[in-house]
CSV table of C-alpha atoms and ligand atoms in Angstrom, one decimal:
chain,number,residue,atom,x,y,z
A,164,UNK,CA,-0.3,-6.1,33.3
A,165,UNK,CA,-2.7,-5.9,36.4
A,166,UNK,CA,-5.2,-3.4,35.1
A,167,UNK,CA,-9.1,-3.8,34.9
A,168,UNK,CA,-10.8,-3.1,31.6
A,169,UNK,CA,-14.3,-3.1,31.0
A,170,UNK,CA,-15.1,-4.3,27.5
A,171,UNK,CA,-18.3,-3.3,26.4
A,172,UNK,CA,-19.6,-5.1,23.3
A,173,UNK,CA,-22.2,-3.4,21.3
A,174,UNK,CA,-24.7,-5.0,18.4
A,175,UNK,CA,-22.8,-4.9,15.1
A,176,UNK,CA,-21.3,-7.8,13.0
A,177,UNK,CA,-17.7,-7.0,14.3
A,178,UNK,CA,-18.7,-7.9,17.7
A,179,UNK,CA,-17.1,-11.6,16.8
A,180,UNK,CA,-13.9,-10.1,16.7
A,181,UNK,CA,-14.6,-8.9,20.6
A,182,UNK,CA,-13.8,-12.4,21.4
A,183,UNK,CA,-10.4,-12.4,19.7
A,184,UNK,CA,-9.9,-9.2,21.4
A,185,UNK,CA,-10.3,-10.6,24.9
A,186,UNK,CA,-8.1,-13.1,24.2
A,187,UNK,CA,-5.4,-10.7,23.0
A,188,UNK,CA,-6.1,-8.3,26.2
A,189,UNK,CA,-5.7,-11.4,28.3
A,190,UNK,CA,-2.2,-12.0,26.9
A,191,UNK,CA,-1.1,-8.7,28.2
A,192,UNK,CA,-2.4,-9.8,31.7
A,193,UNK,CA,-5.8,-7.7,32.1
A,194,UNK,CA,-8.4,-8.7,34.0
A,195,UNK,CA,-11.5,-8.6,31.3
A,196,UNK,CA,-15.3,-7.9,32.4
A,197,UNK,CA,-17.4,-7.8,29.6
A,198,UNK,CA,-20.6,-5.7,29.6
A,199,UNK,CA,-23.0,-6.9,26.5
A,200,UNK,CA,-25.7,-4.5,25.4
A,201,UNK,CA,-28.9,-6.2,23.7
A,202,UNK,CA,-28.0,-6.1,20.2
A,203,UNK,CA,-24.7,-7.5,21.0
A,204,UNK,CA,-26.2,-10.4,22.2
A,205,UNK,CA,-28.1,-11.1,18.6
A,206,UNK,CA,-24.5,-11.6,17.0
A,207,UNK,CA,-22.8,-13.5,19.8
A,208,UNK,CA,-23.6,-15.0,23.0
A,209,UNK,CA,-22.6,-13.9,26.9
A,210,UNK,CA,-21.5,-17.7,27.4
A,211,UNK,CA,-18.7,-16.9,24.7
A,212,UNK,CA,-17.3,-13.9,26.9
A,213,UNK,CA,-17.5,-15.6,29.9
A,214,UNK,CA,-15.7,-18.6,28.8
A,215,UNK,CA,-12.9,-16.2,27.3
A,216,UNK,CA,-13.0,-13.8,29.9
A,217,UNK,CA,-13.2,-16.2,32.9
A,218,UNK,CA,-15.5,-13.8,34.8
A,219,UNK,CA,-19.3,-13.4,34.4
A,220,UNK,CA,-20.7,-11.3,31.7
A,221,UNK,CA,-23.0,-8.0,32.5
A,222,UNK,CA,-26.3,-7.7,30.6
A,223,UNK,CA,-29.0,-5.8,32.4
A,224,UNK,CA,-29.0,-2.6,34.5
A,225,UNK,CA,-31.0,-4.0,37.5
A,226,UNK,CA,-29.1,-6.9,38.1
A,227,UNK,CA,-29.9,-8.8,41.5
A,228,UNK,CA,-26.6,-10.2,41.8
A,229,UNK,CA,-24.6,-7.3,41.8
A,230,UNK,CA,-23.9,-5.5,44.9
A,231,UNK,CA,-26.9,-3.6,46.1
A,232,UNK,CA,-28.4,-4.3,42.5
A,233,UNK,CA,-25.9,-1.5,41.1
A,234,UNK,CA,-23.9,-3.4,38.8
A,235,UNK,CA,-23.3,0.2,36.8
A,236,UNK,CA,-21.6,1.4,39.9
A,237,UNK,CA,-19.3,-1.3,40.7
A,238,UNK,CA,-18.3,-2.1,37.2
A,239,UNK,CA,-17.5,2.0,37.0
A,240,UNK,CA,-15.5,1.9,40.0
A,241,UNK,CA,-13.7,-1.2,39.2
A,242,UNK,CA,-12.5,-0.2,35.5
A,243,UNK,CA,-8.9,1.4,34.8
A,244,UNK,CA,-10.4,1.6,31.2
A,245,UNK,CA,-13.8,1.1,29.8
A,246,UNK,CA,-13.4,-0.1,26.3
A,247,UNK,CA,-16.2,0.1,23.8
A,248,UNK,CA,-15.9,-2.3,20.9
A,249,UNK,CA,-17.5,-2.4,18.6
A,250,UNK,CA,-19.0,0.8,19.4
A,251,UNK,CA,-22.4,0.9,17.1
A,252,UNK,CA,-23.6,4.1,15.4
A,253,UNK,CA,-26.5,4.0,18.1
A,254,UNK,CA,-24.2,3.6,21.1
A,255,UNK,CA,-22.1,6.6,19.8
A,256,UNK,CA,-25.7,8.5,19.7
A,257,UNK,CA,-26.4,7.5,23.1
A,258,UNK,CA,-23.2,8.0,24.8
A,259,UNK,CA,-23.1,11.4,23.0
A,260,UNK,CA,-26.9,12.6,24.5
A,261,UNK,CA,-25.8,11.5,27.7
A,262,UNK,CA,-29.1,9.1,28.0
A,263,UNK,CA,-28.7,6.5,31.0
A,264,UNK,CA,-31.2,3.8,30.3
A,265,UNK,CA,-29.6,0.6,29.9
A,266,UNK,CA,-26.0,-0.7,31.8
A,267,UNK,CA,-23.6,0.6,29.8
A,268,UNK,CA,-25.0,4.1,28.8
A,269,UNK,CA,-25.2,4.2,32.8
A,270,UNK,CA,-21.8,2.9,33.3
A,271,UNK,CA,-20.3,5.5,31.0
A,272,UNK,CA,-21.7,8.3,32.9
A,273,UNK,CA,-21.2,6.7,36.5
A,274,UNK,CA,-17.3,5.9,35.2
A,275,UNK,CA,-14.1,8.1,36.2
A,276,UNK,CA,-11.9,5.7,34.1
A,277,UNK,CA,-10.7,7.0,30.7
A,278,UNK,CA,-13.2,5.9,27.9
A,279,UNK,CA,-12.1,4.5,24.3
A,280,UNK,CA,-14.1,3.7,21.5
A,281,UNK,CA,-14.0,1.3,18.2
A,282,UNK,CA,-16.5,2.2,16.0
A,283,UNK,CA,-17.7,-0.1,13.4
A,284,UNK,CA,-20.4,0.5,10.9
A,285,UNK,CA,-21.4,1.0,7.3
A,286,UNK,CA,-19.5,3.4,5.6
A,287,UNK,CA,-22.7,5.5,5.2
A,288,UNK,CA,-23.5,5.5,8.5
A,289,UNK,CA,-20.4,6.5,9.2
A,290,UNK,CA,-19.9,9.3,7.3
A,291,UNK,CA,-23.2,10.5,8.1
A,292,UNK,CA,-23.7,13.9,9.3
A,293,UNK,CA,-25.3,12.6,12.9
A,294,UNK,CA,-22.7,10.4,13.3
A,295,UNK,CA,-20.1,12.5,13.0
A,296,UNK,CA,-21.6,15.2,15.0
A,297,UNK,CA,-21.9,12.7,17.7
A,298,UNK,CA,-18.0,11.8,17.4
A,299,UNK,CA,-17.0,15.4,17.4
A,300,UNK,CA,-19.1,15.4,20.8
A,301,UNK,CA,-17.7,12.5,22.3
A,302,UNK,CA,-14.1,13.6,21.4
A,303,UNK,CA,-14.9,16.7,23.0
A,304,UNK,CA,-16.0,14.7,26.2
A,305,UNK,CA,-12.6,13.5,26.2
A,306,UNK,CA,-13.4,9.7,24.9
A,307,UNK,CA,-10.5,8.4,22.8
A,308,UNK,CA,-11.6,7.5,19.3
A,309,UNK,CA,-9.9,4.3,17.8
A,310,UNK,CA,-10.6,5.1,14.2
A,311,UNK,CA,-12.2,2.3,12.0
A,312,UNK,CA,-9.9,1.0,8.9
A,313,UNK,CA,-11.3,1.2,5.1
A,314,UNK,CA,-11.5,-2.2,3.4
A,315,UNK,CA,-14.4,-4.6,2.5
A,316,UNK,CA,-17.3,-4.4,4.8
A,317,UNK,CA,-19.7,-7.1,5.8
A,318,UNK,CA,-22.6,-5.7,4.0
A,319,UNK,CA,-20.9,-5.8,1.1
A,320,UNK,CA,-19.8,-2.4,0.5
A,321,UNK,CA,-16.5,-1.0,0.5
A,322,UNK,CA,-14.8,1.9,2.8
A,323,UNK,CA,-14.5,3.0,6.0
A,324,UNK,CA,-16.5,1.5,9.2
A,325,UNK,CA,-14.4,-1.6,9.8
A,326,UNK,CA,-13.3,-2.1,13.4
A,327,UNK,CA,-9.5,-2.7,14.0
A,328,UNK,CA,-8.1,-5.9,14.2
A,329,UNK,CA,-8.1,-6.7,17.9
A,330,UNK,CA,-4.5,-7.4,18.1
A,331,UNK,CA,-4.1,-3.6,17.2
A,332,UNK,CA,-6.5,-2.6,19.6
A,333,UNK,CA,-5.0,-4.9,22.4
A,334,UNK,CA,-1.4,-3.3,21.4
A,335,UNK,CA,-2.7,0.3,21.9
A,336,UNK,CA,-4.3,-0.2,25.1
A,337,UNK,CA,-1.0,-2.3,26.6
A,338,UNK,CA,1.1,1.3,25.1
A,339,UNK,CA,-1.4,3.6,26.9
A,340,UNK,CA,-0.9,1.5,30.4
A,341,UNK,CA,2.8,1.5,29.6
A,342,UNK,CA,3.3,5.0,29.0
A,343,UNK,CA,1.1,5.8,32.0
A,344,UNK,CA,2.8,3.9,34.2
A,345,UNK,CA,5.9,4.9,33.7
A,346,UNK,CA,4.5,8.6,34.1
A,347,UNK,CA,3.1,7.5,37.8
A,348,UNK,CA,6.7,6.2,38.7
A,349,UNK,CA,8.4,8.9,36.8
A,350,UNK,CA,10.3,6.6,35.2
A,351,UNK,CA,11.6,7.1,31.7
A,352,UNK,CA,11.0,5.1,29.0
A,353,UNK,CA,13.9,3.5,26.5
A,354,UNK,CA,13.2,6.2,24.3
A,355,UNK,CA,12.1,9.3,26.4
A,356,UNK,CA,12.9,12.4,24.6
A,357,UNK,CA,13.5,11.1,21.5
A,358,UNK,CA,11.8,12.2,18.5
A,359,UNK,CA,11.0,9.6,15.9
A,360,UNK,CA,9.6,9.8,12.4
A,361,UNK,CA,8.4,6.7,10.5
A,362,UNK,CA,7.4,6.4,7.1
A,363,UNK,CA,4.7,3.1,6.5
A,364,UNK,CA,3.3,1.6,3.9
A,365,UNK,CA,3.3,1.9,0.0
A,366,UNK,CA,3.6,4.9,-2.0
A,367,UNK,CA,1.2,5.0,-5.2
A,368,UNK,CA,2.6,6.5,-8.3
A,369,UNK,CA,-0.2,7.6,-10.7
A,370,UNK,CA,-0.3,6.5,-14.2
A,371,UNK,CA,-3.5,8.7,-15.3
A,372,UNK,CA,-6.0,10.1,-13.2
A,373,UNK,CA,-7.7,6.3,-12.5
A,374,UNK,CA,-4.4,4.2,-12.5
A,375,UNK,CA,-1.5,3.7,-10.7
A,376,UNK,CA,1.8,1.7,-9.7
A,377,UNK,CA,1.9,0.6,-6.3
A,378,UNK,CA,2.6,-2.8,-4.0
A,379,UNK,CA,1.6,-5.2,-1.5
A,380,UNK,CA,2.8,-3.1,1.8
A,381,UNK,CA,-0.3,-2.7,4.3
A,382,UNK,CA,2.1,-0.6,6.5
A,383,UNK,CA,1.4,-2.7,9.6
A,384,UNK,CA,5.2,-3.1,10.5
A,385,UNK,CA,5.6,0.5,10.4
A,386,UNK,CA,2.4,1.2,12.6
A,387,UNK,CA,3.3,-1.6,14.9
A,388,UNK,CA,6.7,0.5,15.6
A,389,UNK,CA,4.9,3.4,16.0
A,390,UNK,CA,2.8,1.8,18.7
A,391,UNK,CA,6.1,0.7,20.3
A,392,UNK,CA,8.0,3.8,20.0
A,393,UNK,CA,5.3,5.8,21.7
A,394,UNK,CA,5.0,2.9,24.5
A,395,UNK,CA,8.9,3.2,25.0
A,396,UNK,CA,8.4,7.0,25.6
A,397,UNK,CA,9.0,9.0,21.9
A,398,UNK,CA,7.3,11.5,20.2
A,399,UNK,CA,6.2,9.6,17.5
A,400,UNK,CA,5.3,10.9,13.8
A,401,UNK,CA,3.9,8.7,11.1
A,402,UNK,CA,4.1,9.4,7.3
A,403,UNK,CA,1.9,6.9,5.7
A,404,UNK,CA,1.2,6.0,2.4
A,405,UNK,CA,-2.3,4.6,1.5
A,406,UNK,CA,-3.0,1.9,4.1
A,407,UNK,CA,-6.2,1.4,5.7
A,408,UNK,CA,-5.0,1.1,9.5
A,409,UNK,CA,-6.6,3.1,12.4
A,410,UNK,CA,-3.7,5.8,13.7
A,411,UNK,CA,-1.9,4.3,16.9
A,412,UNK,CA,-2.5,5.9,19.9
A,413,UNK,CA,-0.5,8.9,21.3
A,414,UNK,CA,0.9,9.2,17.3
A,415,UNK,CA,1.4,12.2,15.0
A,416,UNK,CA,-0.2,10.8,11.3
A,417,UNK,CA,0.6,12.8,8.2
A,418,UNK,CA,-1.0,11.1,5.2
A,419,UNK,CA,0.8,10.8,2.0
A,420,UNK,CA,0.4,9.1,-1.7
A,421,UNK,CA,3.4,9.4,-3.6
A,422,UNK,CA,7.2,8.9,-3.0
A,423,UNK,CA,7.9,12.5,-3.7
A,424,UNK,CA,5.2,13.8,-1.2
A,425,UNK,CA,6.6,11.6,1.4
A,426,UNK,CA,10.3,12.9,0.8
A,427,UNK,CA,9.0,16.2,1.1
A,428,UNK,CA,6.9,15.3,4.5
A,429,UNK,CA,10.2,13.4,5.8
A,430,UNK,CA,12.3,16.4,5.1
A,431,UNK,CA,9.8,18.7,6.5
A,432,UNK,CA,10.1,16.3,9.8
A,433,UNK,CA,14.0,16.8,9.9
A,434,UNK,CA,13.6,20.5,9.6
A,435,UNK,CA,11.2,20.2,12.8
A,436,UNK,CA,13.3,17.9,14.6
A,437,UNK,CA,14.2,14.2,14.4
A,438,UNK,CA,16.6,11.6,16.2
A,439,UNK,CA,15.7,8.8,14.8
A,440,UNK,CA,14.1,8.0,11.2
A,441,UNK,CA,12.9,4.8,10.8
A,442,UNK,CA,12.0,3.7,7.0
A,443,UNK,CA,9.5,1.1,6.7
A,444,UNK,CA,7.7,2.5,3.7
A,445,UNK,CA,7.7,0.1,0.6
A,446,UNK,CA,8.6,3.1,-1.7
A,447,UNK,CA,8.0,2.7,-5.4
A,448,UNK,CA,11.1,2.7,-7.6
A,449,UNK,CA,9.8,4.4,-10.4
A,450,UNK,CA,7.3,7.1,-11.2
A,451,UNK,CA,5.8,7.5,-14.5
A,452,UNK,CA,7.7,10.5,-16.4
A,453,UNK,CA,4.9,12.0,-17.8
A,454,UNK,CA,1.5,11.5,-16.0
A,455,UNK,CA,-1.5,11.7,-18.1
A,456,UNK,CA,-4.1,14.3,-17.5
A,457,UNK,CA,-6.8,12.1,-19.0
A,458,UNK,CA,-7.7,8.6,-18.8
A,459,UNK,CA,-5.4,6.4,-21.5
A,460,UNK,CA,-7.7,4.6,-23.8
A,461,UNK,CA,-7.2,1.2,-24.5
A,462,UNK,CA,-5.8,1.4,-28.2
A,463,UNK,CA,-2.7,-0.8,-29.8
A,464,UNK,CA,-1.8,-4.4,-28.2
A,465,UNK,CA,1.5,-3.3,-26.2
A,466,UNK,CA,1.4,0.1,-24.3
A,467,UNK,CA,4.9,1.7,-23.4
A,468,UNK,CA,4.9,3.7,-20.0
A,469,UNK,CA,8.2,5.8,-19.7
A,470,UNK,CA,9.4,5.7,-15.9
A,471,UNK,CA,11.7,8.1,-14.0
A,472,UNK,CA,13.7,6.7,-11.3
A,473,UNK,CA,12.1,7.9,-7.5
A,474,UNK,CA,14.2,10.0,-5.0
A,475,UNK,CA,15.9,7.5,-2.6
A,476,UNK,CA,13.9,8.9,0.6
A,477,UNK,CA,16.2,7.1,3.3
A,478,UNK,CA,19.1,7.8,1.2
A,479,UNK,CA,18.3,11.6,0.9
A,480,UNK,CA,17.7,11.8,4.7
A,481,UNK,CA,20.9,10.1,5.7
A,482,UNK,CA,22.8,13.0,3.5
A,483,UNK,CA,21.1,15.5,5.7
A,484,UNK,CA,23.3,18.1,7.8
A,485,UNK,CA,21.3,17.2,10.2
A,486,UNK,CA,21.0,13.6,10.0
A,487,UNK,CA,19.3,11.3,12.6
A,488,UNK,CA,20.0,7.9,13.8
A,489,UNK,CA,18.9,5.8,10.5
A,490,UNK,CA,17.1,2.6,10.6
A,491,UNK,CA,16.4,0.8,7.3
A,492,UNK,CA,14.5,-2.2,6.0
A,493,UNK,CA,15.0,-4.4,3.4
A,494,UNK,CA,12.5,-6.6,2.0
A,495,UNK,CA,14.1,-9.3,-0.4
A,496,UNK,CA,12.7,-12.6,-2.0
A,497,UNK,CA,16.7,-14.0,-2.4
A,498,UNK,CA,20.2,-13.6,-0.9
A,499,UNK,CA,18.1,-11.8,1.8
A,500,UNK,CA,21.0,-11.0,4.3
A,501,UNK,CA,23.6,-10.3,1.8
A,502,UNK,CA,21.3,-7.7,0.0
A,503,UNK,CA,20.4,-5.9,3.2
A,504,UNK,CA,24.0,-5.7,4.6
A,505,UNK,CA,24.8,-4.1,0.7
A,506,UNK,CA,22.1,-1.5,1.6
A,507,UNK,CA,23.0,-0.4,4.8
A,508,UNK,CA,26.4,0.3,3.6
A,509,UNK,CA,24.8,1.9,0.3
A,510,UNK,CA,22.3,4.0,1.9
A,511,UNK,CA,24.7,5.0,4.9
A,512,UNK,CA,22.3,3.6,7.5
A,513,UNK,CA,22.9,3.0,11.3
A,514,UNK,CA,20.7,-0.6,11.1
A,515,UNK,CA,18.9,-2.3,8.7
A,516,UNK,CA,16.1,-4.9,9.5
A,517,UNK,CA,15.7,-7.7,6.6
A,518,UNK,CA,13.1,-9.8,6.0
A,519,UNK,CA,12.2,-12.4,3.5
A,520,UNK,CA,9.1,-11.6,1.7
A,521,UNK,CA,8.6,-14.7,-0.4
A,522,UNK,CA,7.4,-16.6,2.8
A,523,UNK,CA,3.9,-16.2,3.2
A,524,UNK,CA,3.9,-16.3,6.9
A,525,UNK,CA,5.3,-13.4,7.4
A,526,UNK,CA,6.1,-10.1,6.0
A,527,UNK,CA,3.4,-8.3,3.5
A,528,UNK,CA,-0.2,-8.0,4.6
A,529,UNK,CA,0.7,-10.5,7.6
A,530,UNK,CA,0.6,-9.8,11.5
A,531,UNK,CA,3.7,-11.8,11.8
A,532,UNK,CA,7.3,-11.4,10.6
A,533,UNK,CA,10.7,-12.5,11.3
A,534,UNK,CA,14.0,-10.2,10.8
A,535,UNK,CA,17.8,-10.4,10.8
A,536,UNK,CA,19.1,-7.0,12.1
A,537,UNK,CA,22.4,-5.5,11.2
A,538,UNK,CA,24.3,-2.8,12.8
A,539,UNK,CA,27.0,-0.5,11.0
A,540,UNK,CA,30.3,-1.0,11.7
A,541,UNK,CA,31.0,1.9,14.5
A,542,UNK,CA,28.5,-0.1,17.1
A,543,UNK,CA,29.8,-3.1,19.0
A,544,UNK,CA,26.7,-4.8,17.9
A,545,UNK,CA,26.6,-8.1,16.5
A,546,UNK,CA,23.4,-9.2,13.7
A,547,UNK,CA,20.5,-10.2,15.7
A,548,UNK,CA,18.2,-12.9,14.6
A,549,UNK,CA,14.5,-12.3,15.9
A,550,UNK,CA,12.6,-15.2,15.2
A,551,UNK,CA,9.1,-15.5,14.0
A,552,UNK,CA,6.7,-13.3,16.3
A,553,UNK,CA,3.7,-10.8,15.9
A,554,UNK,CA,4.5,-7.2,14.4
A,555,UNK,CA,4.4,-5.6,17.4
A,556,UNK,CA,6.4,-8.0,19.7
A,557,UNK,CA,9.3,-7.8,16.7
A,558,UNK,CA,8.8,-3.6,16.8
A,559,UNK,CA,9.0,-4.2,20.6
A,560,UNK,CA,12.8,-5.7,19.7
A,561,UNK,CA,13.8,-3.1,17.5
A,562,UNK,CA,12.9,-0.4,19.8
A,563,UNK,CA,15.3,-2.2,22.5
A,564,UNK,CA,18.1,-2.3,19.5
A,565,UNK,CA,17.7,1.7,18.7
A,566,UNK,CA,17.6,2.2,22.3
A,567,UNK,CA,21.0,0.3,23.0
A,568,UNK,CA,22.4,1.9,19.8
A,569,UNK,CA,21.3,5.5,20.5
A,570,UNK,CA,23.1,4.9,24.0
A,571,UNK,CA,26.5,4.1,22.2
A,572,UNK,CA,26.4,6.7,19.7
A,573,UNK,CA,25.8,9.5,22.6
A,574,UNK,CA,29.0,7.7,24.4
A,575,UNK,CA,31.2,7.8,21.3
A,576,UNK,CA,29.9,11.4,21.3
A,577,UNK,CA,30.9,12.5,24.6
B,1084,C5P,O1,13.3,-0.7,-1.7
B,1084,C5P,P1,14.5,-0.7,-1.1
B,1084,C5P,O2,15.1,-2.2,-1.0
B,1084,C5P,O3,16.0,-0.3,-1.3
B,1084,C5P,O4,14.4,-0.3,0.6
B,1084,C5P,C1,15.2,-0.4,1.2
B,1084,C5P,C2,15.2,0.7,2.4
B,1084,C5P,O5,15.2,2.0,1.9
B,1084,C5P,C3,13.7,0.4,3.2
B,1084,C5P,O6,14.1,1.2,4.6
B,1084,C5P,C4,12.8,1.8,2.5
B,1084,C5P,O7,11.7,2.1,3.5
B,1084,C5P,C5,13.7,3.0,1.8
B,1084,C5P,N1,13.7,3.4,0.6
B,1084,C5P,C6,13.5,4.9,0.7
B,1084,C5P,N2,13.1,5.6,-0.4
B,1084,C5P,C7,13.3,4.9,-1.9
B,1084,C5P,C8,13.2,3.0,-1.6
B,1084,C5P,C9,13.4,2.8,-0.4
B,1084,C5P,O8,13.4,5.4,1.5
B,1084,C5P,N3,12.9,5.3,-2.9
């Protein structure tokens, strides 16, 4: 996509991820010019970005090589988007204050292009009152914030403050321009007007106040689908279990913990109006019959916990009087296609995407996936094999299939 992106890199350990971000943005065909603050240059050299972006890197406000010595004005006009990633605590404060004493801060004030920031910092610095105040100011000023993920930090802490993975940032920039281009051309996307609800991630079933039953799902497939559905023009709601992923651009999100909560939110979304329901969540099959109110103390050599079957969310929604188009997922370790096909029929789904989670190069936690997709009998669509690709690429293919099946459904009903 021929759009110009100024990538501003500021001082933080996440700056190393920005090198990969340049690659991922270039994969989408964007032209990248990198601006580096002095702090950023302590972590990574301008030469790295020059080589990766194939453009000169800008580091100073008063640049004798820039046209009329005004690099900030040239860059401000050139940019279709200014992306500050990572955005340090200090830079957020500066931008919120409107200071103008270096290239990035002056560029920020001079540009008419949208500005996106991907904050990255120690969890305590992120939750500090001053940072949260600056975040509010920046949001009110129209800056789009790509919220940090939670997880382990370079400083040894565990908490919120990690910059989202470069692939995720690049996908979201791409989805934004795709949507914008379509708006400009007054063209509709293949899912325009469709209200899509996606369940994603694991569920967590409490045993006592400190322990729970869960699984290894990271939610990446569901989040990639949310981005792809938004890019295709849909109105998207994500019902996310406990995952440490940033909310995709343009997507509404509800956070839930248990399967019961996920079902309640799903049914509320169906009541509010939903055309397509995509169940990517790895819902725990069982929950604890009686959750202990106090921490269970260690006693005998064995401990029995009585489990009860959880509600089947996708099957419940498929029985609803306002049943939307239903898409299921099946993660299996053996007889993958056979089990998936049976699941599609048992749960009354329109289509099911299945993958083999015993493979370490795809599936859980991986950024890649490979799938086989089956369609219910009423669709004139044969099974599709989607070879190994990034989860976003797989998601785009699934969106195409959903759109084709929806068109067939419309013709059936007409
Ligand atoms: O866990 P299982 O293999 O049955 O999951 C198949 C599909 O059903 C998936 O789309 C999953 O999100 C959905 N599911 C659900 N509620 C459950 C179990 C599975 O929505 N309790």
